[in-house]
Amino acid sequence: MPSWISVPAVCSFLLPWVFTSFHQALGNPAPHPGPHYLLPPIHEVIHSRRGATATLPCVLGTSPPSYKVRWSKVEPGELRETLILITNGLHARGYGPLGGRASMRRGHRLDASLVIKNVRLEDEGRYRCELINGIEDESVALTLRLEGVVFPYQPSRGRYQFNYFEAKQACEEQDGRLATYGQLYQAWTEGLDWCNAGWLLEGSVRYPVLNARAPCGGHGRPGIRSYGPRDRSRDRYDAFCFTSALAGQVFFVPGRLTLSEAHAACRRRGAVIAKVGHLYAAWKFSGLDQCDGGWLADGSVRFPITTPRPRCGGLPDPGVRSFGFPRPQQAAYGTYCYVEK
């Protein structure tokens, strides 16, 4: 060692690196400077359900002399943010379709948390709370995640009929919206196994496989198979839809009804014929279990099973069974109705 390098000097150089490496090895990285004013959120993912009230926390550790807080939603698959609300700590102004249901919590003078009332399916996603003080802007990001259920959907014409925009519309017509990749992945971990590819909200085409088999991408590992990004106007697949808890109730009306008679039976009871999303939500959140096929609004016949048994579809797992799309004039089924509470 050269005489001009002393042992204390070497120690003073190496010790910070040693302690930093030690912290990282323990999974506890060395502290780094965070936002100057905004406190990091304790929970970055906020869970909610459709119809509930959700609070996205954003709290200042100290208040700058002059500032504004800007709340926005980061749109999936698009390089843009949608403005929701701007406040200066005293007054707030909402923007866009979400702004009418959004407000500030105002729990204390340093509270800039966002409250969303009557949460909708399209509210799920990533949000940004940005502090604008004219000197050094800061932001924190949070994710609003809805509890829900993913269901595959195809029209009466058969599989692979939708381009992206038609798939999006089809899900909305069935009381849902196109599922995100995260929602499909969650559904796969809960047992969704489906061999037809479907559009997702981000514009990709995928399908979930639990039991790997030759017709479903081969005998490889289970997982989410991907076709990658597709042409949204030209390429055609099924849809994976997502829905959440209901504000109303689904009930079954027995009988041997045609589709038009099923509509009339629901109207006589102050209800409407249920949509596919209604039936999946009632099965998922209310435990609806009915071993009888019933007409739905799209002309399909389905029934929900929470306790599998031999005479109710014969499959070993819970789920919503389908008889496909019988002729509308076929008087052979009851109907599932939906009524708002």
Tab-separated table of C-alpha atoms in Angstrom:
chain	number	residue	atom	x	y	z
A	1	MET	CA	0.000	0.000	0.000
A	2	PRO	CA	1.416	3.413	-0.893
A	3	SER	CA	2.644	5.268	2.160
A	4	TRP	CA	0.418	8.251	1.459
A	5	ILE	CA	-2.828	6.202	1.930
A	6	SER	CA	-3.541	5.734	5.630
A	7	VAL	CA	-5.682	2.995	7.151
A	8	PRO	CA	-8.206	5.494	8.609
A	9	ALA	CA	-8.611	7.026	5.159
A	10	VAL	CA	-9.348	3.638	3.619
A	11	CYS	CA	-11.896	2.867	6.356
A	12	SER	CA	-13.629	6.204	5.938
A	13	PHE	CA	-13.943	5.463	2.215
A	14	LEU	CA	-15.129	1.849	2.493
A	15	LEU	CA	-17.462	1.936	5.509
A	16	PRO	CA	-20.326	3.840	3.844
A	17	TRP	CA	-20.230	1.397	0.930
A	18	VAL	CA	-20.142	-1.597	3.315
A	19	PHE	CA	-23.149	-0.374	5.332
A	20	THR	CA	-25.130	0.434	2.180
A	21	SER	CA	-24.448	-3.041	0.774
A	22	PHE	CA	-25.397	-4.588	4.129
A	23	HIS	CA	-28.747	-2.769	4.167
A	24	GLN	CA	-29.472	-3.781	0.602
A	25	ALA	CA	-28.631	-7.410	1.368
A	26	LEU	CA	-31.224	-7.322	4.139
A	27	GLY	CA	-33.853	-5.923	1.749
A	28	ASN	CA	-33.711	-2.581	3.553
A	29	PRO	CA	-32.006	-0.153	1.191
A	30	ALA	CA	-30.277	2.862	2.599
A	31	PRO	CA	-32.531	5.916	2.979
A	32	HIS	CA	-32.734	8.268	0.016
A	33	PRO	CA	-34.194	11.749	-0.178
A	34	GLY	CA	-37.962	11.632	-0.777
A	35	PRO	CA	-40.439	14.332	-1.696
A	36	HIS	CA	-39.819	17.565	0.120
A	37	TYR	CA	-43.475	18.296	0.878
A	38	LEU	CA	-45.599	15.240	-0.026
A	39	LEU	CA	-45.511	12.258	2.313
A	40	PRO	CA	-45.176	8.844	0.632
A	41	PRO	CA	-48.440	6.870	0.900
A	42	ILE	CA	-48.570	4.006	3.378
A	43	HIS	CA	-50.573	1.927	0.864
A	44	GLU	CA	-50.088	2.527	-2.846
A	45	VAL	CA	-53.021	0.289	-3.843
A	46	ILE	CA	-56.526	1.205	-2.670
A	47	HIS	CA	-59.221	-1.493	-2.935
A	48	SER	CA	-62.872	-0.694	-3.528
A	49	ARG	CA	-66.074	-1.898	-5.220
A	50	ARG	CA	-68.483	-0.400	-7.695
A	51	GLY	CA	-70.935	1.919	-5.959
A	52	ALA	CA	-68.695	2.487	-2.927
A	53	THR	CA	-66.803	5.616	-1.844
A	54	ALA	CA	-63.027	5.446	-2.253
A	55	THR	CA	-60.383	7.712	-0.721
A	56	LEU	CA	-56.987	8.135	-2.381
A	57	PRO	CA	-54.606	9.517	0.280
A	58	CYS	CA	-52.321	12.461	-0.453
A	59	VAL	CA	-50.919	14.312	2.577
A	60	LEU	CA	-48.410	17.144	2.872
A	61	GLY	CA	-45.712	16.867	5.496
A	62	THR	CA	-45.489	20.649	5.569
A	63	SER	CA	-47.195	23.377	3.595
A	64	PRO	CA	-45.294	25.542	1.086
A	65	PRO	CA	-46.096	29.277	1.102
A	66	SER	CA	-48.099	28.988	-2.116
A	67	TYR	CA	-49.167	25.866	-3.976
A	68	LYS	CA	-51.782	23.956	-5.936
A	69	VAL	CA	-52.571	20.253	-5.911
A	70	ARG	CA	-53.515	18.642	-9.198
A	71	TRP	CA	-55.221	15.241	-9.313
A	72	SER	CA	-55.227	13.291	-12.587
A	73	LYS	CA	-55.877	9.759	-13.860
A	74	VAL	CA	-53.297	7.990	-15.984
A	75	GLU	CA	-55.209	6.365	-18.831
A	76	PRO	CA	-54.151	2.746	-19.569
A	77	GLY	CA	-52.603	2.173	-22.956
A	78	GLU	CA	-52.510	5.894	-23.700
A	79	LEU	CA	-49.722	8.400	-23.135
A	80	ARG	CA	-51.958	10.957	-21.488
A	81	GLU	CA	-53.500	11.920	-18.168
A	82	THR	CA	-57.070	13.050	-17.556
A	83	LEU	CA	-57.423	16.022	-15.232
A	84	ILE	CA	-59.827	15.413	-12.332
A	85	LEU	CA	-59.457	18.220	-9.802
A	86	ILE	CA	-57.276	21.217	-8.880
A	87	THR	CA	-57.220	22.796	-5.426
A	88	ASN	CA	-55.231	25.564	-3.734
A	89	GLY	CA	-55.997	24.240	-0.273
A	90	LEU	CA	-59.073	26.445	0.120
A	91	HIS	CA	-61.089	25.989	-3.044
A	92	ALA	CA	-61.334	23.062	-5.438
A	93	ARG	CA	-62.592	22.724	-8.993
A	94	GLY	CA	-63.490	19.455	-10.707
A	95	TYR	CA	-62.948	18.623	-14.365
A	96	GLY	CA	-64.321	16.014	-16.744
A	97	PRO	CA	-66.777	13.181	-16.048
A	98	LEU	CA	-65.000	12.108	-12.857
A	99	GLY	CA	-64.734	15.647	-11.471
A	100	GLY	CA	-68.455	15.710	-10.634
A	101	ARG	CA	-68.040	12.747	-8.261
A	102	ALA	CA	-64.670	13.813	-6.851
A	103	SER	CA	-63.961	16.078	-3.887
A	104	MET	CA	-61.238	16.799	-1.335
A	105	ARG	CA	-61.359	14.983	1.994
A	106	ARG	CA	-60.069	18.003	3.991
A	107	GLY	CA	-59.416	16.000	7.145
A	108	HIS	CA	-56.927	18.715	8.209
A	109	ARG	CA	-55.095	21.643	6.651
A	110	LEU	CA	-52.390	19.396	5.134
A	111	ASP	CA	-54.842	16.865	3.705
A	112	ALA	CA	-55.068	16.812	-0.109
A	113	SER	CA	-56.660	13.359	-0.363
A	114	LEU	CA	-59.165	12.680	-3.147
A	115	VAL	CA	-62.605	11.205	-2.417
A	116	ILE	CA	-64.477	9.478	-5.256
A	117	LYS	CA	-68.166	8.791	-4.667
A	118	ASN	CA	-70.212	6.086	-6.384
A	119	VAL	CA	-67.154	4.325	-7.818
A	120	ARG	CA	-67.654	3.072	-11.388
A	121	LEU	CA	-65.934	0.349	-13.370
A	122	GLU	CA	-64.002	2.877	-15.438
A	123	ASP	CA	-62.576	4.485	-12.273
A	124	GLU	CA	-60.115	1.641	-11.752
A	125	GLY	CA	-56.567	2.592	-12.647
A	126	ARG	CA	-53.581	4.720	-11.705
A	127	TYR	CA	-53.920	8.215	-10.209
A	128	ARG	CA	-51.407	10.997	-9.636
A	129	CYS	CA	-51.433	13.629	-6.887
A	130	GLU	CA	-49.122	16.443	-7.995
A	131	LEU	CA	-47.994	19.351	-5.831
A	132	ILE	CA	-47.294	22.466	-7.905
A	133	ASN	CA	-45.476	25.193	-6.013
A	134	GLY	CA	-43.663	26.973	-8.838
A	135	ILE	CA	-40.221	25.860	-7.662
A	136	GLU	CA	-39.939	22.103	-7.403
A	137	ASP	CA	-43.046	20.108	-8.322
A	138	GLU	CA	-43.605	16.708	-6.708
A	139	SER	CA	-46.079	13.886	-7.128
A	140	VAL	CA	-47.176	10.569	-5.662
A	141	ALA	CA	-48.935	7.804	-7.577
A	142	LEU	CA	-51.663	5.484	-6.312
A	143	THR	CA	-53.706	2.676	-7.845
A	144	LEU	CA	-57.445	2.215	-7.359
A	145	ARG	CA	-58.295	-1.473	-7.735
A	146	LEU	CA	-61.851	-2.773	-7.864
A	147	GLU	CA	-62.940	-6.150	-6.581
A	148	GLY	CA	-64.678	-7.882	-9.440
A	149	VAL	CA	-64.973	-10.796	-11.818
A	150	VAL	CA	-63.676	-11.358	-15.354
A	151	PHE	CA	-65.831	-13.238	-17.861
A	152	PRO	CA	-65.123	-14.255	-21.452
A	153	TYR	CA	-67.689	-13.073	-23.972
A	154	GLN	CA	-68.561	-13.846	-27.589
A	155	PRO	CA	-71.717	-13.002	-29.550
A	156	SER	CA	-74.353	-15.359	-30.946
A	157	ARG	CA	-72.507	-15.405	-34.311
A	158	GLY	CA	-69.696	-17.459	-32.742
A	159	ARG	CA	-66.124	-16.871	-31.673
A	160	TYR	CA	-63.660	-14.304	-32.975
A	161	GLN	CA	-66.208	-11.763	-34.232
A	162	PHE	CA	-65.058	-8.568	-32.483
A	163	ASN	CA	-62.491	-5.992	-33.413
A	164	TYR	CA	-61.206	-3.997	-30.447
A	165	PHE	CA	-63.903	-1.317	-30.568
A	166	GLU	CA	-66.723	-3.843	-30.970
A	167	ALA	CA	-65.351	-5.856	-28.047
A	168	LYS	CA	-65.278	-2.717	-25.916
A	169	GLN	CA	-68.893	-1.933	-26.802
A	170	ALA	CA	-70.012	-5.529	-26.224
A	171	CYS	CA	-68.624	-5.527	-22.665
A	172	GLU	CA	-70.329	-2.218	-21.895
A	173	GLU	CA	-73.642	-3.580	-23.205
A	174	GLN	CA	-73.316	-6.488	-20.748
A	175	ASP	CA	-72.759	-4.258	-17.683
A	176	GLY	CA	-68.970	-4.483	-17.851
A	177	ARG	CA	-65.900	-3.073	-19.512
A	178	LEU	CA	-62.906	-4.628	-21.206
A	179	ALA	CA	-60.685	-6.216	-18.567
A	180	THR	CA	-57.123	-5.076	-17.989
A	181	TYR	CA	-54.189	-7.462	-18.039
A	182	GLY	CA	-53.971	-7.193	-14.242
A	183	GLN	CA	-57.636	-8.173	-13.896
A	184	LEU	CA	-57.204	-11.141	-16.242
A	185	TYR	CA	-54.120	-12.265	-14.322
A	186	GLN	CA	-56.036	-12.073	-11.037
A	187	ALA	CA	-58.894	-14.088	-12.557
A	188	TRP	CA	-56.379	-16.706	-13.772
A	189	THR	CA	-54.990	-17.102	-10.234
A	190	GLU	CA	-58.593	-17.628	-9.065
A	191	GLY	CA	-59.265	-20.397	-11.582
A	192	LEU	CA	-60.163	-18.879	-14.969
A	193	ASP	CA	-59.128	-21.316	-17.714
A	194	TRP	CA	-60.227	-20.341	-21.222
A	195	CYS	CA	-58.959	-21.488	-24.597
A	196	ASN	CA	-60.243	-18.618	-26.775
A	197	ALA	CA	-58.214	-15.427	-27.132
A	198	GLY	CA	-59.853	-12.125	-26.247
A	199	TRP	CA	-59.227	-8.401	-26.365
A	200	LEU	CA	-58.030	-6.552	-23.246
A	201	LEU	CA	-58.365	-2.863	-22.463
A	202	GLU	CA	-54.737	-2.115	-23.315
A	203	GLY	CA	-55.272	-3.417	-26.860
A	204	SER	CA	-53.464	-6.735	-26.415
A	205	VAL	CA	-54.999	-10.164	-27.095
A	206	ARG	CA	-54.496	-12.958	-24.541
A	207	TYR	CA	-56.084	-16.016	-22.961
A	208	PRO	CA	-55.595	-17.714	-19.546
A	209	VAL	CA	-54.616	-21.391	-19.326
A	210	LEU	CA	-54.519	-23.355	-16.062
A	211	ASN	CA	-54.531	-26.835	-17.568
A	212	ALA	CA	-52.014	-26.770	-20.404
A	213	ARG	CA	-53.188	-28.890	-23.360
A	214	ALA	CA	-52.541	-29.247	-27.073
A	215	PRO	CA	-55.491	-27.151	-28.373
A	216	CYS	CA	-54.607	-24.294	-25.986
A	217	GLY	CA	-51.065	-23.375	-26.933
A	218	GLY	CA	-49.472	-26.756	-26.296
A	219	HIS	CA	-48.346	-28.628	-23.186
A	220	GLY	CA	-46.074	-25.935	-21.745
A	221	ARG	CA	-46.411	-24.162	-18.447
A	222	PRO	CA	-49.766	-22.740	-17.328
A	223	GLY	CA	-50.076	-18.977	-17.658
A	224	ILE	CA	-51.456	-16.106	-19.691
A	225	ARG	CA	-50.861	-16.784	-23.376
A	226	SER	CA	-50.309	-13.670	-25.483
A	227	TYR	CA	-50.876	-12.769	-29.118
A	228	GLY	CA	-49.285	-9.401	-28.408
A	229	PRO	CA	-50.610	-6.073	-29.745
A	230	ARG	CA	-53.040	-6.427	-32.649
A	231	ASP	CA	-54.639	-4.164	-35.226
A	232	ARG	CA	-57.607	-2.754	-33.331
A	233	SER	CA	-59.735	-2.253	-36.437
A	234	ARG	CA	-58.869	-5.314	-38.534
A	235	ASP	CA	-58.112	-8.233	-36.199
A	236	ARG	CA	-61.017	-10.119	-34.630
A	237	TYR	CA	-61.200	-12.079	-31.382
A	238	ASP	CA	-63.492	-12.572	-28.391
A	239	ALA	CA	-63.565	-10.210	-25.391
A	240	PHE	CA	-62.606	-10.516	-21.747
A	241	CYS	CA	-64.994	-8.327	-19.760
A	242	PHE	CA	-64.786	-7.141	-16.151
A	243	THR	CA	-67.629	-6.261	-13.801
A	244	SER	CA	-67.948	-5.537	-10.088
A	245	ALA	CA	-70.552	-5.568	-7.304
A	246	LEU	CA	-74.166	-4.699	-8.140
A	247	ALA	CA	-76.357	-1.958	-6.748
A	248	GLY	CA	-79.373	-4.200	-7.360
A	249	GLN	CA	-80.409	-7.850	-7.189
A	250	VAL	CA	-80.640	-10.741	-9.646
A	251	PHE	CA	-83.442	-13.295	-9.211
A	252	PHE	CA	-84.722	-16.284	-11.172
A	253	VAL	CA	-88.219	-16.679	-12.636
A	254	PRO	CA	-89.040	-20.313	-13.484
A	255	GLY	CA	-91.064	-21.381	-16.500
A	256	ARG	CA	-90.877	-22.498	-20.091
A	257	LEU	CA	-90.513	-19.120	-21.751
A	258	THR	CA	-89.457	-17.724	-25.090
A	259	LEU	CA	-87.036	-14.780	-25.064
A	260	SER	CA	-89.854	-12.241	-25.556
A	261	GLU	CA	-91.877	-13.893	-22.776
A	262	ALA	CA	-88.806	-13.699	-20.531
A	263	HIS	CA	-88.622	-9.918	-21.073
A	264	ALA	CA	-92.329	-9.627	-20.224
A	265	ALA	CA	-91.983	-11.777	-17.100
A	266	CYS	CA	-89.280	-9.485	-15.719
A	267	ARG	CA	-91.264	-6.329	-16.547
A	268	ARG	CA	-94.313	-7.666	-14.657
A	269	ARG	CA	-92.102	-7.906	-11.578
A	270	GLY	CA	-90.788	-4.343	-11.902
A	271	ALA	CA	-87.456	-5.554	-13.218
A	272	VAL	CA	-85.556	-5.973	-16.482
A	273	ILE	CA	-84.041	-9.107	-17.945
A	274	ALA	CA	-80.515	-9.486	-16.564
A	275	LYS	CA	-77.357	-8.946	-18.559
A	276	VAL	CA	-74.428	-11.341	-18.599
A	277	GLY	CA	-72.413	-9.079	-16.301
A	278	HIS	CA	-75.317	-8.953	-13.832
A	279	LEU	CA	-75.355	-12.750	-13.579
A	280	TYR	CA	-71.587	-13.029	-13.093
A	281	ALA	CA	-71.617	-10.321	-10.408
A	282	ALA	CA	-74.518	-11.988	-8.567
A	283	TRP	CA	-72.652	-15.308	-8.693
A	284	LYS	CA	-69.390	-13.744	-7.492
A	285	PHE	CA	-70.611	-11.350	-4.806
A	286	SER	CA	-74.028	-12.709	-3.734
A	287	GLY	CA	-73.354	-16.434	-4.075
A	288	LEU	CA	-76.247	-16.941	-6.507
A	289	ASP	CA	-76.613	-20.688	-7.100
A	290	GLN	CA	-79.380	-21.835	-9.445
A	291	CYS	CA	-79.401	-25.125	-11.318
A	292	ASP	CA	-81.784	-23.855	-14.021
A	293	GLY	CA	-80.947	-22.290	-17.343
A	294	GLY	CA	-82.415	-18.828	-17.813
A	295	TRP	CA	-82.647	-16.289	-20.619
A	296	LEU	CA	-80.439	-13.203	-20.482
A	297	ALA	CA	-80.725	-9.908	-22.342
A	298	ASP	CA	-78.277	-10.873	-25.114
A	299	GLY	CA	-80.325	-13.958	-26.020
A	300	SER	CA	-78.034	-16.441	-24.302
A	301	VAL	CA	-79.123	-19.005	-21.695
A	302	ARG	CA	-76.909	-19.459	-18.629
A	303	PHE	CA	-77.043	-20.485	-14.982
A	304	PRO	CA	-74.752	-19.792	-11.960
A	305	ILE	CA	-73.275	-22.561	-9.799
A	306	THR	CA	-71.424	-21.909	-6.547
A	307	THR	CA	-71.689	-25.500	-5.255
A	308	PRO	CA	-70.860	-27.919	-8.095
A	309	ARG	CA	-72.931	-31.116	-8.274
A	310	PRO	CA	-73.402	-33.826	-10.913
A	311	ARG	CA	-76.803	-32.694	-12.233
A	312	CYS	CA	-75.816	-29.026	-12.547
A	313	GLY	CA	-73.518	-28.906	-15.539
A	314	GLY	CA	-71.275	-31.754	-14.449
A	315	LEU	CA	-68.144	-29.614	-14.092
A	316	PRO	CA	-66.079	-29.834	-10.887
A	317	ASP	CA	-65.540	-26.101	-10.370
A	318	PRO	CA	-67.943	-23.245	-9.557
A	319	GLY	CA	-68.834	-20.905	-12.397
A	320	VAL	CA	-71.492	-19.614	-14.743
A	321	ARG	CA	-72.553	-22.360	-17.164
A	322	SER	CA	-73.841	-21.611	-20.674
A	323	PHE	CA	-76.320	-23.255	-23.043
A	324	GLY	CA	-75.207	-20.907	-25.801
A	325	PHE	CA	-77.775	-18.955	-27.831
A	326	PRO	CA	-80.938	-21.014	-28.425
A	327	ARG	CA	-83.594	-19.902	-30.899
A	328	PRO	CA	-85.473	-16.949	-29.320
A	329	GLN	CA	-88.795	-18.719	-30.023
A	330	GLN	CA	-87.764	-21.812	-28.083
A	331	ALA	CA	-90.014	-22.031	-25.002
A	332	ALA	CA	-87.762	-24.100	-22.778
A	333	TYR	CA	-86.164	-21.887	-20.119
A	334	GLY	CA	-86.878	-19.560	-17.236
A	335	THR	CA	-85.253	-16.153	-16.998
A	336	TYR	CA	-82.938	-14.148	-14.767
A	337	CYS	CA	-84.207	-10.666	-13.897
A	338	TYR	CA	-82.412	-7.663	-12.442
A	339	VAL	CA	-83.981	-4.999	-10.237
A	340	GLU	CA	-82.346	-1.910	-8.730
A	341	LYS	CA	-82.579	-1.699	-4.936
